[in-house]
Tab-separated table of C-alpha atoms in Angstrom:
chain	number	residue	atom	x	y	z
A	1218	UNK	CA	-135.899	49.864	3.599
A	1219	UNK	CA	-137.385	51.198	0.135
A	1220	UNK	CA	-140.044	48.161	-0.977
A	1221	UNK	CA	-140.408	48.521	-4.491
A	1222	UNK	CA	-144.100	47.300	-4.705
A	1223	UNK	CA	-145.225	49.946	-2.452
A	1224	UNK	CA	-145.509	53.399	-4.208
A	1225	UNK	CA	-146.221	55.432	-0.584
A	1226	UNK	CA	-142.115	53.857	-0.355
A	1227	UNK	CA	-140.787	55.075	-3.266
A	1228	UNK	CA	-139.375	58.454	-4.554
A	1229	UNK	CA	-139.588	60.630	-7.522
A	1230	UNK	CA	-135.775	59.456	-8.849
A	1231	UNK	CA	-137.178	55.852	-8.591
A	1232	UNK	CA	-140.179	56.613	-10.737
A	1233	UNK	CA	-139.120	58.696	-13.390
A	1234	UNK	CA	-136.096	56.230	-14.056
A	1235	UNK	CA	-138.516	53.650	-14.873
A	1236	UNK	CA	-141.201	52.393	-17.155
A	1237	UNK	CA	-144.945	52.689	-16.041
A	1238	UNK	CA	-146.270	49.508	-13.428
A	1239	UNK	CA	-147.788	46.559	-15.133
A	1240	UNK	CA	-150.506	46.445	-12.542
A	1241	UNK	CA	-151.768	48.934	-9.831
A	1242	UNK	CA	-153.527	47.650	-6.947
A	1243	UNK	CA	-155.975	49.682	-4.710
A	1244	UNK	CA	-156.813	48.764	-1.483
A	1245	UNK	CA	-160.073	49.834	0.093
A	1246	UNK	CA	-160.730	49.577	3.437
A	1247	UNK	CA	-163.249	51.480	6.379
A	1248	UNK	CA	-163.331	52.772	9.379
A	1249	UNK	CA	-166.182	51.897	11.541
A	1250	UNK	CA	-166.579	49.848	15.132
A	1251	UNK	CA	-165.815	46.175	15.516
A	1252	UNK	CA	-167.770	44.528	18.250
A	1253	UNK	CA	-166.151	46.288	21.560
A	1254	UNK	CA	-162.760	44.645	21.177
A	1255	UNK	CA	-161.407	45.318	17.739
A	1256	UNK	CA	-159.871	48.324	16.440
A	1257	UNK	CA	-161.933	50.997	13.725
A	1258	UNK	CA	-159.346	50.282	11.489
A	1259	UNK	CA	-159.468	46.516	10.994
A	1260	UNK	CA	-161.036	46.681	7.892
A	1261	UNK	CA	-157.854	48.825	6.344
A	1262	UNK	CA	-155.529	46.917	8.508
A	1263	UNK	CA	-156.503	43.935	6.907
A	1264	UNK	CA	-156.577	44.828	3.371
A	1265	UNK	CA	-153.241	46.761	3.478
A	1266	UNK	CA	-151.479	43.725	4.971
A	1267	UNK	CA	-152.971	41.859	2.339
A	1268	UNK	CA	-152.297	43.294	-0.440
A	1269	UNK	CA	-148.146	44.474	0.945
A	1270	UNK	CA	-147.766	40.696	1.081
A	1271	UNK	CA	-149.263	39.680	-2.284
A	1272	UNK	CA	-147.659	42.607	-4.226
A	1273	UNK	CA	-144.367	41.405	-2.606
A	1274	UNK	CA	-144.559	37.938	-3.641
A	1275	UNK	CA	-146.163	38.955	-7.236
A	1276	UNK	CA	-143.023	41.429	-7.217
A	1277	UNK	CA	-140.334	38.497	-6.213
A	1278	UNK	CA	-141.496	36.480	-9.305
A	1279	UNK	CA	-140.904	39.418	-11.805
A	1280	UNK	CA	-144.472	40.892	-11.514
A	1281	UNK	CA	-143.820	44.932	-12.341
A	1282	UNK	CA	-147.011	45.342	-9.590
A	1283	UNK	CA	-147.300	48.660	-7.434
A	1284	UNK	CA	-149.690	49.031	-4.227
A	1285	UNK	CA	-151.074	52.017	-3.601
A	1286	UNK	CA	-151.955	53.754	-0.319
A	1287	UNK	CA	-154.973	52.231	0.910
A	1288	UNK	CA	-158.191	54.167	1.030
A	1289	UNK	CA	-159.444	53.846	4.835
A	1290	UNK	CA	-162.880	55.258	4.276
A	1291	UNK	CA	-165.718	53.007	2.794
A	1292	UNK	CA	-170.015	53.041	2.931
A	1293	UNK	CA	-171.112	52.969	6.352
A	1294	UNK	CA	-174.545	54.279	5.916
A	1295	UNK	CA	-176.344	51.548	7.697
A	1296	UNK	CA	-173.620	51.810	10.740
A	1297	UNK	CA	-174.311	55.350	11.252
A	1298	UNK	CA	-176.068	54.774	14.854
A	1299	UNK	CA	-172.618	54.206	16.102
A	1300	UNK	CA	-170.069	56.621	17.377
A	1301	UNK	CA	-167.188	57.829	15.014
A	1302	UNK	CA	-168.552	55.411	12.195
A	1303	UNK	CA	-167.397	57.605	8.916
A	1304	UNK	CA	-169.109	57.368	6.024
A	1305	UNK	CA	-168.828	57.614	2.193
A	1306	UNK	CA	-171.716	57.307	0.160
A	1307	UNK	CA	-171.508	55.008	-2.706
A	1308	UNK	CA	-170.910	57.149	-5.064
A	1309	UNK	CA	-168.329	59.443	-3.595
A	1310	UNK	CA	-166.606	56.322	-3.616
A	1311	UNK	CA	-167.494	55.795	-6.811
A	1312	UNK	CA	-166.000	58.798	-7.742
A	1313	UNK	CA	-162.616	59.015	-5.749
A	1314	UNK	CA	-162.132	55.620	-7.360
A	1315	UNK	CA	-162.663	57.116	-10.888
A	1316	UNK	CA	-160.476	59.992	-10.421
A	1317	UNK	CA	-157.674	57.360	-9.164
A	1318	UNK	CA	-158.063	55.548	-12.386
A	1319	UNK	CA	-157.949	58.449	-14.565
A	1320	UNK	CA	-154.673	59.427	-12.692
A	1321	UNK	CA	-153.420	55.673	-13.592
A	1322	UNK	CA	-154.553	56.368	-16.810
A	1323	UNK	CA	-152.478	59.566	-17.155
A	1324	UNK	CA	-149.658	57.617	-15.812
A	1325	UNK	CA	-149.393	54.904	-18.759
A	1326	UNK	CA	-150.699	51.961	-16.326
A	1327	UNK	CA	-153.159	49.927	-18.253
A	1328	UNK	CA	-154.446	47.209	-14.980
A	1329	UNK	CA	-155.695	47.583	-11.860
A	1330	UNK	CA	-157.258	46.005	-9.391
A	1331	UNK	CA	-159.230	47.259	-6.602
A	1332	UNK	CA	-158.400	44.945	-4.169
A	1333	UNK	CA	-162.205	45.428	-1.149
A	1334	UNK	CA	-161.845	44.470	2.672
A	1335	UNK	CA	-164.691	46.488	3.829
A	1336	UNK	CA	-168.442	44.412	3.126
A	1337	UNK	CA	-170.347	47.479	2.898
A	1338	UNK	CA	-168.623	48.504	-0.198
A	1339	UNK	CA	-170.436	48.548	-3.253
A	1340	UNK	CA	-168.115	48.319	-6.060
A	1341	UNK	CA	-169.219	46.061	-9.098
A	1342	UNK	CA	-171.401	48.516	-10.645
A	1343	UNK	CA	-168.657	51.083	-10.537
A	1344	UNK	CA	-166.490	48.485	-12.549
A	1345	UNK	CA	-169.304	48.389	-15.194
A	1346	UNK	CA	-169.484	52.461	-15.291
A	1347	UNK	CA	-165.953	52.848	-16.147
A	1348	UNK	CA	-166.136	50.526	-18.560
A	1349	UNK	CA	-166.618	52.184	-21.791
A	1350	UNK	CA	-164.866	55.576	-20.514
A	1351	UNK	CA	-161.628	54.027	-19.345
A	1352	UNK	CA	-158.398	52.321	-21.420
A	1353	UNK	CA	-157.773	50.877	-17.733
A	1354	UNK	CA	-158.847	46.836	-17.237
A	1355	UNK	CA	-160.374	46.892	-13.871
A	1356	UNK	CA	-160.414	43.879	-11.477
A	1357	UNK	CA	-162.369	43.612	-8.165
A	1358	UNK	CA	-161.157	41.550	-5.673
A	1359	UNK	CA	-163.039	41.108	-2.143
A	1360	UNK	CA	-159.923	39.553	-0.333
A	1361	UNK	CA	-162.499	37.783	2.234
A	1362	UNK	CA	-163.304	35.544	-0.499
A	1363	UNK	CA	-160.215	34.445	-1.681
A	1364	UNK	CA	-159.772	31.289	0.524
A	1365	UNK	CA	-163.512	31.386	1.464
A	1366	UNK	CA	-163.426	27.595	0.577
A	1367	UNK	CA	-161.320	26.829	3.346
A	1368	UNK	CA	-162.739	28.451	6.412
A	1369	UNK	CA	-164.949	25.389	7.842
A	1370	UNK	CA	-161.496	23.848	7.931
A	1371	UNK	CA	-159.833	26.622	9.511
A	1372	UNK	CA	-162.526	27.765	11.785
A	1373	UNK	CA	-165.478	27.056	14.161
A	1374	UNK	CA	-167.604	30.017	12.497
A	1375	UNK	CA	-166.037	32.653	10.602
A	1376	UNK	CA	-168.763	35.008	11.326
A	1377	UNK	CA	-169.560	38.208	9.567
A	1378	UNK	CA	-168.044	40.931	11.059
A	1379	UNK	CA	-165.771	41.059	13.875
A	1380	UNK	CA	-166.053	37.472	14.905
A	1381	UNK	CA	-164.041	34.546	14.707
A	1382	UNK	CA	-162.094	35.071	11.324
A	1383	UNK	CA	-161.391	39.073	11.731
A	1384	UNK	CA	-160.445	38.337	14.941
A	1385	UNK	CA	-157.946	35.973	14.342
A	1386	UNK	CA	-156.306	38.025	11.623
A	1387	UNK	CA	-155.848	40.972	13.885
A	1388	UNK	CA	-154.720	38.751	16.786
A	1389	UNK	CA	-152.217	37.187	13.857
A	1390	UNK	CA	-150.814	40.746	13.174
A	1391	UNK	CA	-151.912	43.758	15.943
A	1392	UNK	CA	-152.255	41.203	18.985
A	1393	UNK	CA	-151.690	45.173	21.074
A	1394	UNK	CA	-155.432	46.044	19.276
A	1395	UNK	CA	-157.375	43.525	20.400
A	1396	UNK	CA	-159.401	43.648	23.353
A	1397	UNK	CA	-160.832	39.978	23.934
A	1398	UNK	CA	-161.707	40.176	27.327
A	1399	UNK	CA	-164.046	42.672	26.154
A	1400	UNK	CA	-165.527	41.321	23.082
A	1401	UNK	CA	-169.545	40.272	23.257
A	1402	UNK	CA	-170.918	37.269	21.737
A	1403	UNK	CA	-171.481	39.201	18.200
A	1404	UNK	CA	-175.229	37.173	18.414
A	1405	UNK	CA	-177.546	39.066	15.168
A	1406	UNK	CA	-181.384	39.699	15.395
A	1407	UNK	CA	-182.887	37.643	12.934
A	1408	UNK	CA	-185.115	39.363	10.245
A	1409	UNK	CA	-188.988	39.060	10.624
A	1410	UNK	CA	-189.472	37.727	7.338
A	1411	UNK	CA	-187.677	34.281	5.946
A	1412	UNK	CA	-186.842	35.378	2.352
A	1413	UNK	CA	-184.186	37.819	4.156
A	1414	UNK	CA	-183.653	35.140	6.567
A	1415	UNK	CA	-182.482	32.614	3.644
A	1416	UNK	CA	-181.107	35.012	1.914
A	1417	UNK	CA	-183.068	35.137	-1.226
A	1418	UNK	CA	-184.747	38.498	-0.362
A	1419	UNK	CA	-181.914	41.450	0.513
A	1420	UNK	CA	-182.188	44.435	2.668
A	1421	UNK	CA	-179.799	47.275	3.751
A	1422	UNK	CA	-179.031	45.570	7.499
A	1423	UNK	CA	-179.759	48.808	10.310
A	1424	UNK	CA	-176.405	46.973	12.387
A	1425	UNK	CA	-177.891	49.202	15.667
A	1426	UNK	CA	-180.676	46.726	15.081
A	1427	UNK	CA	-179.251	43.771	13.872
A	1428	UNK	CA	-176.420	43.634	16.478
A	1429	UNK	CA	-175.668	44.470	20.229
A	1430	UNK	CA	-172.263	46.445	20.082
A	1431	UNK	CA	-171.513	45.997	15.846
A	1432	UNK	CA	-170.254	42.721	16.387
A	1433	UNK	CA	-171.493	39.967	13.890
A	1434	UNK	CA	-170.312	36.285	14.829
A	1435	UNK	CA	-168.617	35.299	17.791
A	1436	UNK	CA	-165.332	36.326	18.500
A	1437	UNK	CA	-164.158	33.927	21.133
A	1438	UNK	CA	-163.004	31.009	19.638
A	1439	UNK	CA	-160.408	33.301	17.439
A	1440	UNK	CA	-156.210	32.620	17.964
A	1441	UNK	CA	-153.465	33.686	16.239
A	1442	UNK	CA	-152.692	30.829	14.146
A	1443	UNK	CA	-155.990	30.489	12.634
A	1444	UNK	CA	-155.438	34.390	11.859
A	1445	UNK	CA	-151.782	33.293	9.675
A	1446	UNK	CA	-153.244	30.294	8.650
A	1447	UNK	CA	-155.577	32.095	6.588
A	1448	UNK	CA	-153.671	34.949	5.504
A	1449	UNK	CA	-150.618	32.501	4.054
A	1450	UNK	CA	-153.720	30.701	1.933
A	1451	UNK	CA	-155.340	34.443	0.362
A	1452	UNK	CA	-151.721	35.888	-0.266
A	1453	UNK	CA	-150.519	32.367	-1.745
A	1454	UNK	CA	-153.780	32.560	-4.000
A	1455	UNK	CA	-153.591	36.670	-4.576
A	1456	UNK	CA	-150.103	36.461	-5.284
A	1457	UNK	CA	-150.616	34.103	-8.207
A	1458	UNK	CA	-153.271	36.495	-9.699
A	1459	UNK	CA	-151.231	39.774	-9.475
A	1460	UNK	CA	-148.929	37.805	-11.522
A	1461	UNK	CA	-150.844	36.273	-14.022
A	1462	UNK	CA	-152.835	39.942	-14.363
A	1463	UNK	CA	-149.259	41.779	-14.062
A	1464	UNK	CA	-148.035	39.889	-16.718
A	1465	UNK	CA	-150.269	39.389	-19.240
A	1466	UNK	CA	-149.817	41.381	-22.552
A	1467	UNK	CA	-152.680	44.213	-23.275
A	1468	UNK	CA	-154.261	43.424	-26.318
A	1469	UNK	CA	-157.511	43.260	-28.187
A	1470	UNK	CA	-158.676	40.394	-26.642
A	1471	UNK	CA	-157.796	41.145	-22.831
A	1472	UNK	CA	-158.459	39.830	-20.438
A	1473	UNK	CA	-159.625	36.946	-22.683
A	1474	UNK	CA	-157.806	34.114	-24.881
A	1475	UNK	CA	-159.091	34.743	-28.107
A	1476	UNK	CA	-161.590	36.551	-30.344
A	1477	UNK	CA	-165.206	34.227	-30.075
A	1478	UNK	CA	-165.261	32.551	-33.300
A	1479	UNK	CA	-169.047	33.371	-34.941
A	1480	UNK	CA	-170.790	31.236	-37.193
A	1481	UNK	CA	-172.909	32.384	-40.410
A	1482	UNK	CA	-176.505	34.138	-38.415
A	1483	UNK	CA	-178.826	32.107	-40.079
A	1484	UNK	CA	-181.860	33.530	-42.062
């Protein structure tokens, strides 16, 4: 069946008959290992299910939102130690995400929002490039955050990367991918120096050093329900926002309310 949020779906008679989409969304995703029992996908797994289900329920409540095919390629520089990790530097990112928008551009679509589920992606700074060279509004949504709130009431630890939360959400939805009996404890190396260790100080993390097998945060507690739990609370919350974005008229003050009023500059 045709789904009419999801332009990889549609056809050429569909488009043409129509007006441009109110909103575009762009999911970006990676392919890269997951501890020894999740699949190189997960990250684009994740993010694609995401954002079908939003767009669906944006779409259901009049929202004229379109996804677009997900990209499954993301920044894996710091992963590169591990086999069949593929890599995109920031800024060919950075620029296969410009092109897309100039394409939306040339298409009459005026929003969209690149919707992240890969951590290694660095994508507010490309949001600030485009700014002054593009008549699209941009939006950046990591979808890992949207119900971030909620996890110490949904899990034991979430973890970082392939532990308890990703786990669950592909045990929710590809249960045949998942490979718990192998899956190590996801235990990470702790920096030498406390400002990286309380997070004040940053550093590009070398994962063949920080981790055993890629896995960050144990796996083992993970289950299925926690996994639809979670992804009923980000599409409930994403859904809302693809609407409200999808919806709201273009003008000189978007994506604000009004114009700042300015007093008299004093002398």
């Amino acid at each position: 069946m045709i789904r009419p949020w999801v332009l990889a779906d549609l056809n050429y008679g569909i488009i043409k008959a129509q007006p441009p989409f109110d909103l575009a969304v762009l999911p970006l995703g990676a392919t890269e290992p997951h501890n020894l029992h999740l699949p190189y996908g997960t990250d684009t797994l994740q993010v694609n299910l995401i954002g079908e289900r939003a767009c669906e329920r944006a779409h259901q409540q009049g929202a004229r939102v379109v996804l677009l095919p997900a990209i499954p390629y993301g920044t894996e520089t710091n992963q590169m130690r591990f086999p069949m990790a593929m890599n995109l530097n920031p800024s060919t990112v950075a620029r296969v995400i410009t092109d897309l928008v100039e394409s939306l551009a040339a298409h009459g679509i005026r929003k969209c929002l690149l919707l992240n589920g890969h951590g290694g992606n660095d994508l507010k700074w490309v949001l600030r490039e485009l700014h002054r060279t593009t008549p699209v509004h941009l939006f950046l949504c990591h979808w890992y955050k949207v119900a971030a709130d909620r996890y110490k009431l949904i899990f034991e630890d979430a973890g970082d990367h392939a532990g308890e939360m990703e786990t669950s959400m592909i045990l929710a939805h590809h249960p045949d991918l998942v490979a718990m009996d192998q899956a190590d404890p996801g235990t990470m190396q702790p920096s030498r120096f406390e400002s990286v260790n309380q997070g004040w100080m940053e550093i590009t993390r070398a994962w063949h050093l920080l981790t055993t097998n890629s896995g960050a945060g144990d796996p083992r507690p993970a289950t299925a329900a926690k996994g639809q739990e979670l992804t009923e609370l980000v599409v409930e919350r994403l859904a809302v926002a693809l609407e409200e974005i999808a919806k709201s008229p273009v003008d000189e003050t978007f994506p604000f309310r009004t114009t700042p009023t300015r007093g008299p500059v004093s002398s």
